[in-house]
Coordinates of C-alpha atoms in Angstrom, one line a residue:
X1 CA -62.6 56.8 -38.7
X2 CA -60.7 53.7 -39.8
X3 CA -60.9 52.8 -43.5
X4 CA -63.4 50.3 -44.7
X5 CA -60.7 47.6 -45.2
X6 CA -59.4 48.0 -41.6
X7 CA -63.0 47.9 -40.2
X8 CA -63.8 44.6 -42.2
X9 CA -60.7 43.1 -40.9
X10 CA -61.4 44.0 -37.3
X11 CA -65.0 42.6 -37.6
X12 CA -63.7 39.4 -39.1
X13 CA -61.2 39.0 -36.4
X14 CA -63.9 39.4 -33.7
X15 CA -66.0 36.7 -35.5
X16 CA -63.0 34.3 -35.8
X17 CA -62.1 34.7 -32.0
X18 CA -65.6 33.9 -31.1
X19 CA -65.5 30.8 -33.3
X20 CA -62.2 29.9 -31.7
X21 CA -63.8 29.9 -28.2
X22 CA -66.6 27.8 -29.5
X23 CA -64.1 25.2 -30.8
X24 CA -62.5 25.2 -27.5
X25 CA -65.9 24.2 -26.0
X26 CA -66.5 21.2 -28.4
X27 CA -63.0 19.7 -28.2
X28 CA -62.7 20.3 -24.3
X29 CA -66.0 18.5 -23.9
X30 CA -64.7 15.6 -26.0
X31 CA -61.3 15.4 -24.2
X32 CA -59.5 16.3 -27.5
X33 CA -56.7 18.4 -25.8
X34 CA -53.7 17.5 -28.0
X35 CA -55.2 18.9 -31.1
X36 CA -56.5 22.0 -29.4
X37 CA -52.9 22.7 -28.2
X38 CA -51.5 22.0 -31.8
X39 CA -54.0 24.0 -33.7
X40 CA -55.4 26.7 -31.4
X41 CA -52.6 28.0 -29.5
X42 CA -49.8 30.5 -30.6
X43 CA -46.3 28.9 -31.4
X44 CA -44.8 31.6 -29.1
X45 CA -42.8 30.2 -26.0
X46 CA -44.6 32.6 -23.6
X47 CA -48.3 31.4 -23.6
X48 CA -50.3 31.1 -20.4
X49 CA -53.3 29.2 -19.1
X50 CA -54.6 30.1 -15.5
X51 CA -57.4 29.2 -13.2
X52 CA -58.2 30.0 -9.6
X53 CA -55.6 27.6 -8.3
X54 CA -52.7 28.9 -10.4
X55 CA -51.2 29.8 -13.7
X56 CA -49.1 27.8 -16.2
X57 CA -46.1 29.8 -17.2
X58 CA -45.2 28.8 -20.8
X59 CA -45.9 26.3 -23.7
X60 CA -44.0 23.6 -22.1
X61 CA -45.8 23.9 -18.8
X62 CA -49.1 24.2 -20.5
X63 CA -48.3 21.2 -22.7
X64 CA -47.2 19.0 -19.8
X65 CA -50.4 19.8 -17.7
X66 CA -53.1 20.3 -20.3
X67 CA -52.1 17.6 -22.8
X68 CA -49.7 14.9 -21.3
X69 CA -51.2 14.9 -17.7
X70 CA -54.6 14.7 -19.2
X71 CA -53.8 11.9 -21.5
X72 CA -52.1 10.0 -18.7
X73 CA -54.9 10.3 -16.3
X74 CA -57.6 9.6 -18.9
X75 CA -55.8 6.5 -20.0
X76 CA -55.5 5.4 -16.4
X77 CA -59.2 5.9 -15.9
X78 CA -59.8 3.9 -19.1
X79 CA -57.9 1.0 -17.7
X80 CA -59.6 1.1 -14.4
X81 CA -63.0 1.3 -15.8
X82 CA -62.3 -1.5 -18.3
X83 CA -61.6 -3.8 -15.4
X84 CA -65.2 -3.6 -14.3
X85 CA -66.9 -2.8 -17.6
X86 CA -65.2 -4.7 -20.6
X87 CA -67.7 -3.2 -23.0
X88 CA -65.6 0.1 -22.9
X89 CA -62.7 -1.9 -24.8
X90 CA -63.7 -0.4 -28.2
X91 CA -64.6 3.2 -27.4
X92 CA -63.2 5.6 -30.1
X93 CA -61.6 8.1 -27.6
X94 CA -60.5 6.4 -24.4
X95 CA -59.2 9.8 -23.1
X96 CA -62.8 10.9 -23.1
X97 CA -63.6 8.5 -20.4
X98 CA -61.9 10.6 -17.8
X99 CA -64.7 13.4 -17.6
X100 CA -67.3 15.2 -19.7
X101 CA -66.4 18.9 -19.0
X102 CA -68.7 21.3 -20.9
X103 CA -68.1 25.0 -20.7
X104 CA -70.7 27.0 -22.7
X105 CA -69.1 30.3 -23.6
X106 CA -71.8 33.2 -23.6
X107 CA -72.0 37.0 -23.6
X108 CA -68.9 37.6 -25.7
X109 CA -67.2 41.1 -25.3
X110 CA -64.4 41.0 -28.0
X111 CA -62.2 44.0 -28.8
X112 CA -59.8 43.8 -31.8
X113 CA -56.8 46.0 -31.9
X114 CA -56.8 48.9 -34.3
X115 CA -53.9 47.3 -36.2
X116 CA -56.1 44.2 -36.6
X117 CA -53.2 41.9 -35.4
X118 CA -54.4 40.9 -31.9
X119 CA -57.7 40.8 -29.9
X120 CA -58.9 40.2 -26.5
X121 CA -62.2 38.8 -25.3
X122 CA -64.3 38.2 -22.1
X123 CA -66.7 35.2 -22.0
X124 CA -69.1 33.8 -19.4
X125 CA -69.0 30.1 -19.0
X126 CA -72.0 28.4 -17.3
X127 CA -71.4 24.6 -17.5
X128 CA -70.8 21.4 -15.7
X129 CA -68.3 18.6 -15.2
X130 CA -69.5 14.9 -15.3
X131 CA -67.4 12.2 -14.3
X132 CA -68.1 9.0 -16.1
X133 CA -69.0 5.8 -14.3
X134 CA -65.9 4.9 -12.5
X135 CA -64.4 1.6 -11.3
X136 CA -66.4 2.0 -8.1
X137 CA -69.7 2.2 -10.2
X138 CA -70.3 5.8 -9.2
X139 CA -70.6 9.0 -11.2
X140 CA -70.1 12.5 -10.1
X141 CA -71.6 15.6 -11.5
X142 CA -70.7 19.4 -10.8
X143 CA -72.2 22.6 -11.9
X144 CA -70.0 25.6 -12.3
X145 CA -70.1 29.3 -13.5
X146 CA -66.8 30.7 -14.7
X147 CA -65.4 33.4 -16.9
X148 CA -62.7 33.2 -19.6
X149 CA -60.5 36.1 -20.3
X150 CA -58.6 35.5 -23.5
X151 CA -55.9 37.1 -25.5
X152 CA -55.6 36.2 -29.2
X153 CA -53.3 37.1 -32.1
X154 CA -53.3 36.7 -35.8
X155 CA -50.5 34.2 -36.4
X156 CA -49.6 32.6 -39.8
X157 CA -52.9 33.7 -41.2
X158 CA -55.2 32.4 -38.4
X159 CA -56.5 33.5 -35.0
X160 CA -54.9 31.7 -32.0
X161 CA -54.7 32.0 -28.2
X162 CA -51.7 33.5 -26.4
X163 CA -53.3 33.7 -22.9
X164 CA -56.5 32.2 -21.4
X165 CA -57.4 33.0 -17.8
X166 CA -60.3 31.3 -16.1
X167 CA -62.1 32.9 -13.1
X168 CA -64.3 30.7 -11.1
X169 CA -67.3 32.4 -9.6
X170 CA -69.7 29.7 -8.1
X171 CA -69.8 25.9 -8.3
X172 CA -71.0 22.9 -6.5
X173 CA -72.0 19.3 -6.6
X174 CA -75.2 18.3 -8.3
X175 CA -77.6 16.7 -5.9
X176 CA -76.0 18.1 -2.8
X177 CA -78.5 20.6 -1.6
X178 CA -77.2 23.5 -3.7
X179 CA -73.9 25.6 -3.5
X180 CA -76.0 28.7 -2.0
X181 CA -77.1 26.4 1.0
X182 CA -73.6 25.3 1.7
X183 CA -72.2 28.9 1.3
X184 CA -74.9 30.1 3.8
X185 CA -74.0 27.4 6.2
X186 CA -70.1 27.8 6.3
X187 CA -69.6 25.3 3.5
X188 CA -71.0 22.3 5.4
X189 CA -73.6 20.0 3.6
X190 CA -77.1 19.9 4.9
X191 CA -78.1 16.9 7.2
X192 CA -78.3 13.7 5.3
X193 CA -76.5 15.1 2.3
X194 CA -74.5 13.0 -0.1
X195 CA -70.8 12.5 0.5
X196 CA -68.4 14.7 -1.4
X197 CA -66.7 12.9 -4.4
X198 CA -62.9 12.1 -4.0
X199 CA -60.8 15.1 -4.1
X200 CA -63.5 17.7 -3.9
X201 CA -63.8 20.4 -1.2
X202 CA -67.1 21.5 0.2
X203 CA -68.7 23.9 -2.4
X204 CA -65.7 23.7 -4.6
X205 CA -64.2 21.6 -7.5
X206 CA -62.2 18.5 -7.2
X207 CA -58.4 18.8 -7.4
X208 CA -56.8 18.4 -10.8
X209 CA -54.8 15.1 -11.3
X210 CA -51.1 15.6 -11.6
X211 CA -47.8 16.2 -9.7
X212 CA -47.3 16.0 -6.0
X213 CA -47.3 18.9 -3.6
X214 CA -44.0 20.8 -3.5
X215 CA -42.9 19.4 -7.0
X216 CA -39.9 21.6 -8.3
X217 CA -40.7 24.3 -10.8
X218 CA -38.6 24.9 -13.9
X219 CA -35.1 26.0 -12.6
X220 CA -35.3 23.7 -9.4
X221 CA -37.2 26.0 -7.1
X222 CA -40.1 24.4 -5.1
X223 CA -43.5 25.8 -5.6
X224 CA -45.4 27.3 -2.8
X225 CA -48.1 25.1 -1.4
X226 CA -51.5 26.6 -1.9
X227 CA -54.7 26.2 0.2
X228 CA -56.7 26.1 -3.1
X229 CA -57.9 22.7 -4.2
X230 CA -56.1 21.5 -7.2
X231 CA -53.2 24.0 -6.9
X232 CA -50.6 21.4 -5.8
X233 CA -51.3 19.3 -8.9
X234 CA -50.5 22.1 -11.4
X235 CA -47.4 21.4 -13.4
X236 CA -44.8 24.1 -12.7
X237 CA -47.1 26.9 -12.0
X238 CA -45.8 30.4 -12.5
X239 CA -48.2 31.6 -9.8
X240 CA -49.6 28.8 -7.5
X241 CA -52.7 30.9 -6.4
X242 CA -55.3 31.4 -5.0
X243 CA -55.8 34.0 -7.7
X244 CA -59.6 34.5 -7.1
X245 CA -62.2 34.3 -4.3
X246 CA -65.4 32.7 -5.5
X247 CA -68.9 33.8 -4.6
X248 CA -69.7 33.9 -1.0
X249 CA -72.8 34.8 1.1
X250 CA -71.5 38.3 1.6
X251 CA -69.6 39.0 -1.8
X252 CA -70.7 39.3 -5.4
X253 CA -68.3 37.8 -8.0
X254 CA -65.2 39.9 -8.4
X255 CA -64.6 42.1 -11.5
X256 CA -61.8 40.0 -12.9
X257 CA -60.9 39.1 -15.5
X258 CA -61.4 42.7 -16.6
X259 CA -63.6 43.8 -19.4
X260 CA -61.7 44.5 -22.7
X261 CA -61.6 48.1 -23.7
X262 CA -60.5 49.5 -27.2
X263 CA -56.8 49.6 -27.9
X264 CA -54.2 50.1 -30.7
X265 CA -51.6 47.4 -30.5
X266 CA -50.8 44.4 -28.6
X267 CA -47.6 46.0 -27.2
X268 CA -49.5 49.0 -25.8
X269 CA -52.0 47.2 -23.6
X270 CA -52.5 44.8 -20.8
X271 CA -52.9 41.2 -21.1
X272 CA -54.8 38.3 -19.3
X273 CA -51.7 36.8 -18.1
X274 CA -51.3 39.6 -15.6
X275 CA -52.7 38.2 -12.5
X276 CA -51.8 38.4 -8.8
X277 CA -52.3 36.1 -5.9
X278 CA -54.9 37.0 -3.3
X279 CA -52.2 37.4 -0.7
X280 CA -50.6 40.1 -3.0

């Protein structure tokens, strides 16, 4: 049995990690990605963020995609919208005009290492992505169910991320007959259904804005073209994907990312950056 001080430190760590995930929800919804990168992520070079369409390899890759690309595309959206709707001129956060992405973290399973210096957690994330009224006067709305697998460390006196892996289970466009209908009908929308928004695949999420297909990775090697929407716009993916298969008419959601189990130290356990492509 661990001493009382150690047990309290581990309990406190679990609470701090849950609060960290909740902070992510608020800032991600508001489009405040730079501060999240600066305040909630480890200073280590090797940090990763991954999704079904690929994994970002290190802090430079993550910064380029999660901060710079999001800011660039959000500002472009702001300029486009302003042309038609001049009243947005004085919005407080122009970057938030790109989209409202709300991921509600639920059912936390958090394990803090016995030494109290690291932790890992698994969270379910039902949510939605709403595109604000664009220059074409239209909005888009998508529902999604995903899971976050997260590695945390205690660094400079506070808990921060080292790895964050997102596993998409199911998702679809609101007002399009339901994702289950499309899955049962081979991905096709029912007769008379609404057209898919730009960049979206039937039953799937739209591609992330960013680099062109085949853009070079760090070191000059071209990345492999993926069949997953959004993969080719990832900035320098370590693994281009696809990493997961979402729910189908004949398959329940996969058991990944895995559920944390008790462990002793960070060096002696697996981490959420350890993913393989479906082809592997």
